[in-house]
Coordinates of C-alpha atoms in Angstrom, one line a residue:
M30 CA 90.9 89.0 79.3
G31 CA 94.7 88.4 78.7
K32 CA 95.6 92.0 78.3
E33 CA 95.0 93.2 81.9
E34 CA 96.6 90.1 83.4
F35 CA 99.5 90.5 81.0
R36 CA 100.0 94.1 82.0
Q37 CA 99.9 93.2 85.7
A38 CA 102.4 90.4 85.2
L39 CA 104.7 92.9 83.3
F40 CA 104.5 95.4 86.2
D41 CA 105.0 92.6 88.8
L42 CA 108.2 91.6 87.0
A43 CA 109.5 95.1 86.9
T44 CA 108.5 95.7 90.6
F45 CA 110.4 92.5 91.5
A46 CA 113.5 93.7 89.6
I47 CA 113.6 97.2 91.2
K48 CA 112.4 95.9 94.7
H49 CA 109.8 98.6 95.2
E50 CA 106.5 99.6 93.7
L51 CA 106.4 101.3 90.3
S52 CA 105.1 104.9 90.1
D53 CA 102.4 105.7 87.6
Q54 CA 105.0 107.5 85.5
A55 CA 107.2 104.4 85.5
K56 CA 104.3 102.2 84.4
K57 CA 103.5 104.6 81.5
L58 CA 107.1 104.6 80.4
I59 CA 107.3 100.8 80.4
I60 CA 104.1 100.7 78.4
H61 CA 105.5 103.3 76.0
Y62 CA 108.6 101.1 75.5
F63 CA 106.4 98.1 75.0
N64 CA 104.2 99.8 72.4
E65 CA 107.1 101.1 70.4
S66 CA 108.9 97.8 70.3
G67 CA 109.2 96.0 66.9
E68 CA 109.2 92.5 68.3
L69 CA 106.7 90.0 67.0
T70 CA 105.2 88.7 70.3
S71 CA 103.9 90.4 73.4
T72 CA 106.4 88.5 75.5
L73 CA 109.4 89.6 73.6
R74 CA 108.1 93.2 73.5
A75 CA 107.7 93.1 77.3
I76 CA 111.1 91.7 77.9
G77 CA 112.6 94.4 75.7
A78 CA 110.6 97.1 77.5
I79 CA 111.8 96.0 80.9
Q80 CA 115.4 95.7 79.7
R81 CA 115.1 99.2 78.2
Y82 CA 113.7 100.5 81.5
L83 CA 116.1 98.6 83.7
P84 CA 119.0 97.4 81.5
D85 CA 120.6 95.0 84.0
C86 CA 117.5 93.5 85.6
I87 CA 117.0 90.4 83.6
P88 CA 120.0 88.1 83.6
P89 CA 120.5 85.2 81.1
A90 CA 118.2 82.2 81.6
G91 CA 120.7 80.1 83.5
E92 CA 121.5 82.9 86.0
R93 CA 117.9 83.8 87.0
S94 CA 116.5 83.2 90.4
R95 CA 113.6 80.8 90.6
R96 CA 111.2 83.7 91.5
L97 CA 112.4 85.8 88.6
Q98 CA 111.9 82.9 86.2
M99 CA 108.4 82.3 87.6
L100 CA 107.5 85.9 87.0
I101 CA 108.8 85.8 83.4
D102 CA 106.9 82.5 82.8
E103 CA 103.7 84.0 84.2
M104 CA 104.1 87.1 82.0
A105 CA 104.8 84.9 78.9
E106 CA 101.7 82.8 79.6
H107 CA 99.5 85.9 79.7
G108 CA 101.3 87.4 76.7
E109 CA 100.6 84.3 74.7
E110 CA 96.9 84.5 75.7
W111 CA 96.8 88.1 74.6
D112 CA 98.5 87.3 71.3
R113 CA 95.8 84.7 70.5
E114 CA 93.0 87.2 71.1

C-alpha cells in the first residue's frame, strides 16, 4: 500500500518545486535517481533523487515554505510505511 502513495507524494513534491506537471520521462528519471541512491531509507533516497533532478528546489529546513514542508512530511510518512513493508 505505501509504495504507490509514496511515489505519488514524491511526484507531488517535485511538481510543487517545478511549478508544473512532470512529464512521464521526468518521472522515470526521478525514479531512476531514487533506485540508484545508496541511502538507507526511502525518504532520504527520495530527497536525494529530487535534489539530483532539481538541485536548488529543497532549501534547508528553516527556509522551507509551510506547503513545501507539508509535502516533505507527507512523503516521509509514506516512505516510512513502505520501509516497514
